Amino acid sequence: MEKELTKFEKEMQKVLLKQRSELLNNIKAREKKSNDEDRRDSSSKDDCDIVADELEAIKENSLRSHEVNRLKALENALGRISQGTYGKCMKCGKKITQERLRAIPWALLCIDCKNETEARSVRLKQVSESLERNSEYDDYNDRDEDDNDD
């Protein structure tokens, strides 16, 4: 037996469904535009036009990927509403604030866990960059030692 949704869950379900519908419409419109452009004759294009088209295609693929990821996030949030787990942090299990969920309806983490995750990500990036710099320095020193072997 399904649990009765709270007023807030109903509100967020409505928001998520609206966002999903808008996103699906955007994806369909982008797909139609892309198909229409593909049907156009490209034989009269010069090199600049071809490069511009390729750059536009790269941008479109990036946007499409972002939209698909967002759609998955919306679908997952809707699933969590129906499963009764919406608004619970996936890391610590605490309640995600309504303010956060209103801002990011598909949020998986409470603000504390999100901040911790982002801080860890920044630290990992800094360590990675530091290791890269050290590796480049070691490679440079190795070349110097190789040059001095003569």
PDB file of C-alpha atoms in Angstrom:
ATOM      1  CA  MET A   1       0.000   0.000   0.000  1.00  0.00           C
ATOM      2  CA  GLU A   2       1.387   3.374  -1.044  1.00  0.00           C
ATOM      3  CA  LYS A   3       1.826   6.041   1.552  1.00  0.00           C
ATOM      4  CA  GLU A   4      -0.104   9.267   1.203  1.00  0.00           C
ATOM      5  CA  LEU A   5       2.049  12.076  -0.171  1.00  0.00           C
ATOM      6  CA  THR A   6       2.569  15.125   1.999  1.00  0.00           C
ATOM      7  CA  LYS A   7       1.552  18.564   0.763  1.00  0.00           C
ATOM      8  CA  PHE A   8       5.224  19.356   0.091  1.00  0.00           C
ATOM      9  CA  GLU A   9       5.773  16.082  -1.809  1.00  0.00           C
ATOM     10  CA  LYS A  10       2.714  16.809  -3.964  1.00  0.00           C
ATOM     11  CA  GLU A  11       4.040  20.306  -4.637  1.00  0.00           C
ATOM     12  CA  MET A  12       7.466  18.977  -5.599  1.00  0.00           C
ATOM     13  CA  GLN A  13       5.969  16.195  -7.713  1.00  0.00           C
ATOM     14  CA  LYS A  14       4.061  18.842  -9.674  1.00  0.00           C
ATOM     15  CA  VAL A  15       7.251  20.908 -10.099  1.00  0.00           C
ATOM     16  CA  LEU A  16       9.252  17.875 -11.210  1.00  0.00           C
ATOM     17  CA  LEU A  17       6.573  16.770 -13.690  1.00  0.00           C
ATOM     18  CA  LYS A  18       6.435  20.286 -15.152  1.00  0.00           C
ATOM     19  CA  GLN A  19      10.224  20.451 -15.472  1.00  0.00           C
ATOM     20  CA  ARG A  20      10.289  16.987 -17.060  1.00  0.00           C
ATOM     21  CA  SER A  21       7.620  17.998 -19.571  1.00  0.00           C
ATOM     22  CA  GLU A  22       9.476  21.204 -20.477  1.00  0.00           C
ATOM     23  CA  LEU A  23      12.745  19.332 -20.820  1.00  0.00           C
ATOM     24  CA  LEU A  24      11.186  16.660 -23.034  1.00  0.00           C
ATOM     25  CA  ASN A  25       9.721  19.403 -25.246  1.00  0.00           C
ATOM     26  CA  ASN A  26      13.155  21.052 -25.480  1.00  0.00           C
ATOM     27  CA  ILE A  27      14.782  17.748 -26.381  1.00  0.00           C
ATOM     28  CA  LYS A  28      12.152  17.074 -29.078  1.00  0.00           C
ATOM     29  CA  ALA A  29      12.527  20.587 -30.522  1.00  0.00           C
ATOM     30  CA  ARG A  30      16.324  20.288 -30.562  1.00  0.00           C
ATOM     31  CA  GLU A  31      16.085  16.874 -32.213  1.00  0.00           C
ATOM     32  CA  LYS A  32      13.682  18.196 -34.875  1.00  0.00           C
ATOM     33  CA  LYS A  33      15.964  21.166 -35.561  1.00  0.00           C
ATOM     34  CA  SER A  34      18.950  18.844 -35.837  1.00  0.00           C
ATOM     35  CA  ASN A  35      17.101  16.516 -38.232  1.00  0.00           C
ATOM     36  CA  ASP A  36      15.988  19.479 -40.369  1.00  0.00           C
ATOM     37  CA  GLU A  37      19.571  20.761 -40.557  1.00  0.00           C
ATOM     38  CA  ASP A  38      20.866  17.292 -41.452  1.00  0.00           C
ATOM     39  CA  ARG A  39      18.509  17.162 -44.443  1.00  0.00           C
ATOM     40  CA  ARG A  40      19.839  20.404 -45.889  1.00  0.00           C
ATOM     41  CA  ASP A  41      22.312  20.173 -48.752  1.00  0.00           C
ATOM     42  CA  SER A  42      25.849  20.595 -47.434  1.00  0.00           C
ATOM     43  CA  SER A  43      27.615  20.387 -50.793  1.00  0.00           C
ATOM     44  CA  SER A  44      27.694  24.176 -51.219  1.00  0.00           C
ATOM     45  CA  LYS A  45      29.402  24.817 -47.885  1.00  0.00           C
ATOM     46  CA  ASP A  46      32.932  26.147 -47.669  1.00  0.00           C
ATOM     47  CA  ASP A  47      35.502  25.066 -45.074  1.00  0.00           C
ATOM     48  CA  CYS A  48      34.461  27.777 -42.607  1.00  0.00           C
ATOM     49  CA  ASP A  49      30.820  26.677 -42.798  1.00  0.00           C
ATOM     50  CA  ILE A  50      31.810  23.056 -42.262  1.00  0.00           C
ATOM     51  CA  VAL A  51      33.940  23.924 -39.213  1.00  0.00           C
ATOM     52  CA  ALA A  52      31.142  26.116 -37.829  1.00  0.00           C
ATOM     53  CA  ASP A  53      28.697  23.229 -38.307  1.00  0.00           C
ATOM     54  CA  GLU A  54      31.066  20.828 -36.537  1.00  0.00           C
ATOM     55  CA  LEU A  55      31.460  23.230 -33.599  1.00  0.00           C
ATOM     56  CA  GLU A  56      27.686  23.627 -33.439  1.00  0.00           C
ATOM     57  CA  ALA A  57      27.316  19.829 -33.445  1.00  0.00           C
ATOM     58  CA  ILE A  58      29.776  19.544 -30.544  1.00  0.00           C
ATOM     59  CA  LYS A  59      27.810  22.172 -28.617  1.00  0.00           C
ATOM     60  CA  GLU A  60      24.531  20.399 -29.391  1.00  0.00           C
ATOM     61  CA  ASN A  61      25.928  17.049 -28.219  1.00  0.00           C
ATOM     62  CA  SER A  62      27.051  18.648 -24.979  1.00  0.00           C
ATOM     63  CA  LEU A  63      23.628  20.242 -24.448  1.00  0.00           C
ATOM     64  CA  ARG A  64      21.890  16.973 -25.294  1.00  0.00           C
ATOM     65  CA  SER A  65      24.077  15.106 -22.797  1.00  0.00           C
ATOM     66  CA  HIS A  66      23.304  17.689 -20.107  1.00  0.00           C
ATOM     67  CA  GLU A  67      19.579  17.437 -20.868  1.00  0.00           C
ATOM     68  CA  VAL A  68      19.621  13.637 -20.717  1.00  0.00           C
ATOM     69  CA  ASN A  69      21.417  13.744 -17.352  1.00  0.00           C
ATOM     70  CA  ARG A  70      18.920  16.289 -16.065  1.00  0.00           C
ATOM     71  CA  LEU A  71      16.026  14.146 -17.307  1.00  0.00           C
ATOM     72  CA  LYS A  72      17.456  11.135 -15.445  1.00  0.00           C
ATOM     73  CA  ALA A  73      17.771  13.244 -12.282  1.00  0.00           C
ATOM     74  CA  LEU A  74      14.138  14.378 -12.602  1.00  0.00           C
ATOM     75  CA  GLU A  75      12.942  10.809 -13.211  1.00  0.00           C
ATOM     76  CA  ASN A  76      14.928   9.562 -10.208  1.00  0.00           C
ATOM     77  CA  ALA A  77      13.456  12.293  -7.986  1.00  0.00           C
ATOM     78  CA  LEU A  78       9.946  11.346  -9.106  1.00  0.00           C
ATOM     79  CA  GLY A  79      10.784   7.727  -8.288  1.00  0.00           C
ATOM     80  CA  ARG A  80      11.971   8.718  -4.825  1.00  0.00           C
ATOM     81  CA  ILE A  81       8.673  10.522  -4.227  1.00  0.00           C
ATOM     82  CA  SER A  82       6.698   7.401  -5.084  1.00  0.00           C
ATOM     83  CA  GLN A  83       9.052   5.222  -2.987  1.00  0.00           C
ATOM     84  CA  GLY A  84       8.776   7.529   0.020  1.00  0.00           C
ATOM     85  CA  THR A  85      12.481   8.410   0.107  1.00  0.00           C
ATOM     86  CA  TYR A  86      12.269  11.882  -1.434  1.00  0.00           C
ATOM     87  CA  GLY A  87      13.988  14.545   0.632  1.00  0.00           C
ATOM     88  CA  LYS A  88      16.321  12.158   2.473  1.00  0.00           C
ATOM     89  CA  CYS A  89      20.050  12.629   2.008  1.00  0.00           C
ATOM     90  CA  MET A  90      21.525   9.672   0.140  1.00  0.00           C
ATOM     91  CA  LYS A  91      24.720   9.943   2.175  1.00  0.00           C
ATOM     92  CA  CYS A  92      23.742  10.607   5.793  1.00  0.00           C
ATOM     93  CA  GLY A  93      19.999   9.872   5.704  1.00  0.00           C
ATOM     94  CA  LYS A  94      19.027  13.207   7.244  1.00  0.00           C
ATOM     95  CA  LYS A  95      16.230  15.355   5.841  1.00  0.00           C
ATOM     96  CA  ILE A  96      17.121  17.703   2.996  1.00  0.00           C
ATOM     97  CA  THR A  97      15.678  21.144   3.712  1.00  0.00           C
ATOM     98  CA  GLN A  98      12.619  22.250   1.784  1.00  0.00           C
ATOM     99  CA  GLU A  99      14.485  25.389   0.722  1.00  0.00           C
ATOM    100  CA  ARG A 100      17.187  23.264  -0.919  1.00  0.00           C
ATOM    101  CA  LEU A 101      14.622  21.008  -2.594  1.00  0.00           C
ATOM    102  CA  ARG A 102      12.697  24.010  -3.899  1.00  0.00           C
ATOM    103  CA  ALA A 103      15.939  25.325  -5.398  1.00  0.00           C
ATOM    104  CA  ILE A 104      17.119  21.931  -6.674  1.00  0.00           C
ATOM    105  CA  PRO A 105      14.138  19.552  -6.720  1.00  0.00           C
ATOM    106  CA  TRP A 106      16.291  16.578  -7.748  1.00  0.00           C
ATOM    107  CA  ALA A 107      18.872  17.085  -4.959  1.00  0.00           C
ATOM    108  CA  LEU A 108      20.316  13.858  -3.546  1.00  0.00           C
ATOM    109  CA  LEU A 109      22.348  15.301  -0.695  1.00  0.00           C
ATOM    110  CA  CYS A 110      21.704  17.635   2.201  1.00  0.00           C
ATOM    111  CA  ILE A 111      23.681  20.858   2.093  1.00  0.00           C
ATOM    112  CA  ASP A 112      26.266  19.629   4.619  1.00  0.00           C
ATOM    113  CA  CYS A 113      27.010  16.444   2.643  1.00  0.00           C
ATOM    114  CA  LYS A 114      27.037  18.378  -0.639  1.00  0.00           C
ATOM    115  CA  ASN A 115      29.530  20.900   0.765  1.00  0.00           C
ATOM    116  CA  GLU A 116      31.681  18.064   2.102  1.00  0.00           C
ATOM    117  CA  THR A 117      31.593  16.289  -1.262  1.00  0.00           C
ATOM    118  CA  GLU A 118      32.520  19.466  -3.132  1.00  0.00           C
ATOM    119  CA  ALA A 119      35.343  20.269  -0.679  1.00  0.00           C
ATOM    120  CA  ARG A 120      36.705  16.741  -1.129  1.00  0.00           C
ATOM    121  CA  SER A 121      36.489  17.145  -4.889  1.00  0.00           C
ATOM    122  CA  VAL A 122      38.437  20.420  -4.722  1.00  0.00           C
ATOM    123  CA  ARG A 123      41.103  18.801  -2.511  1.00  0.00           C
ATOM    124  CA  LEU A 124      41.435  15.852  -4.904  1.00  0.00           C
ATOM    125  CA  LYS A 125      41.817  18.218  -7.833  1.00  0.00           C
ATOM    126  CA  GLN A 126      44.511  20.166  -5.985  1.00  0.00           C
ATOM    127  CA  VAL A 127      46.386  16.967  -5.116  1.00  0.00           C
ATOM    128  CA  SER A 128      46.090  15.757  -8.704  1.00  0.00           C
ATOM    129  CA  GLU A 129      47.417  19.062 -10.053  1.00  0.00           C
ATOM    130  CA  SER A 130      50.250  19.002  -7.520  1.00  0.00           C
ATOM    131  CA  LEU A 131      51.185  15.467  -8.552  1.00  0.00           C
ATOM    132  CA  GLU A 132      51.102  16.516 -12.205  1.00  0.00           C
ATOM    133  CA  ARG A 133      53.410  19.467 -11.517  1.00  0.00           C
ATOM    134  CA  ASN A 134      55.787  17.202  -9.565  1.00  0.00           C
ATOM    135  CA  SER A 135      55.715  14.660 -12.374  1.00  0.00           C
ATOM    136  CA  GLU A 136      56.527  17.364 -14.926  1.00  0.00           C
ATOM    137  CA  TYR A 137      59.338  18.586 -12.664  1.00  0.00           C
ATOM    138  CA  ASP A 138      60.692  15.026 -12.338  1.00  0.00           C
ATOM    139  CA  ASP A 139      60.486  14.548 -16.120  1.00  0.00           C
ATOM    140  CA  TYR A 140      62.389  17.812 -16.591  1.00  0.00           C
ATOM    141  CA  ASN A 141      65.064  16.741 -14.082  1.00  0.00           C
ATOM    142  CA  ASP A 142      65.327  13.316 -15.728  1.00  0.00           C
ATOM    143  CA  ARG A 143      65.995  15.012 -19.079  1.00  0.00           C
ATOM    144  CA  ASP A 144      68.666  17.181 -17.467  1.00  0.00           C
ATOM    145  CA  GLU A 145      70.334  14.114 -15.969  1.00  0.00           C
ATOM    146  CA  ASP A 146      70.163  12.338 -19.345  1.00  0.00           C
ATOM    147  CA  ASP A 147      71.792  15.365 -20.979  1.00  0.00           C
ATOM    148  CA  ASN A 148      74.586  15.316 -18.403  1.00  0.00           C
ATOM    149  CA  ASP A 149      75.343  11.625 -18.980  1.00  0.00           C
ATOM    150  CA  ASP A 150      77.289  12.445 -22.171  1.00  0.00           C
TER     151      ASP A 150
END
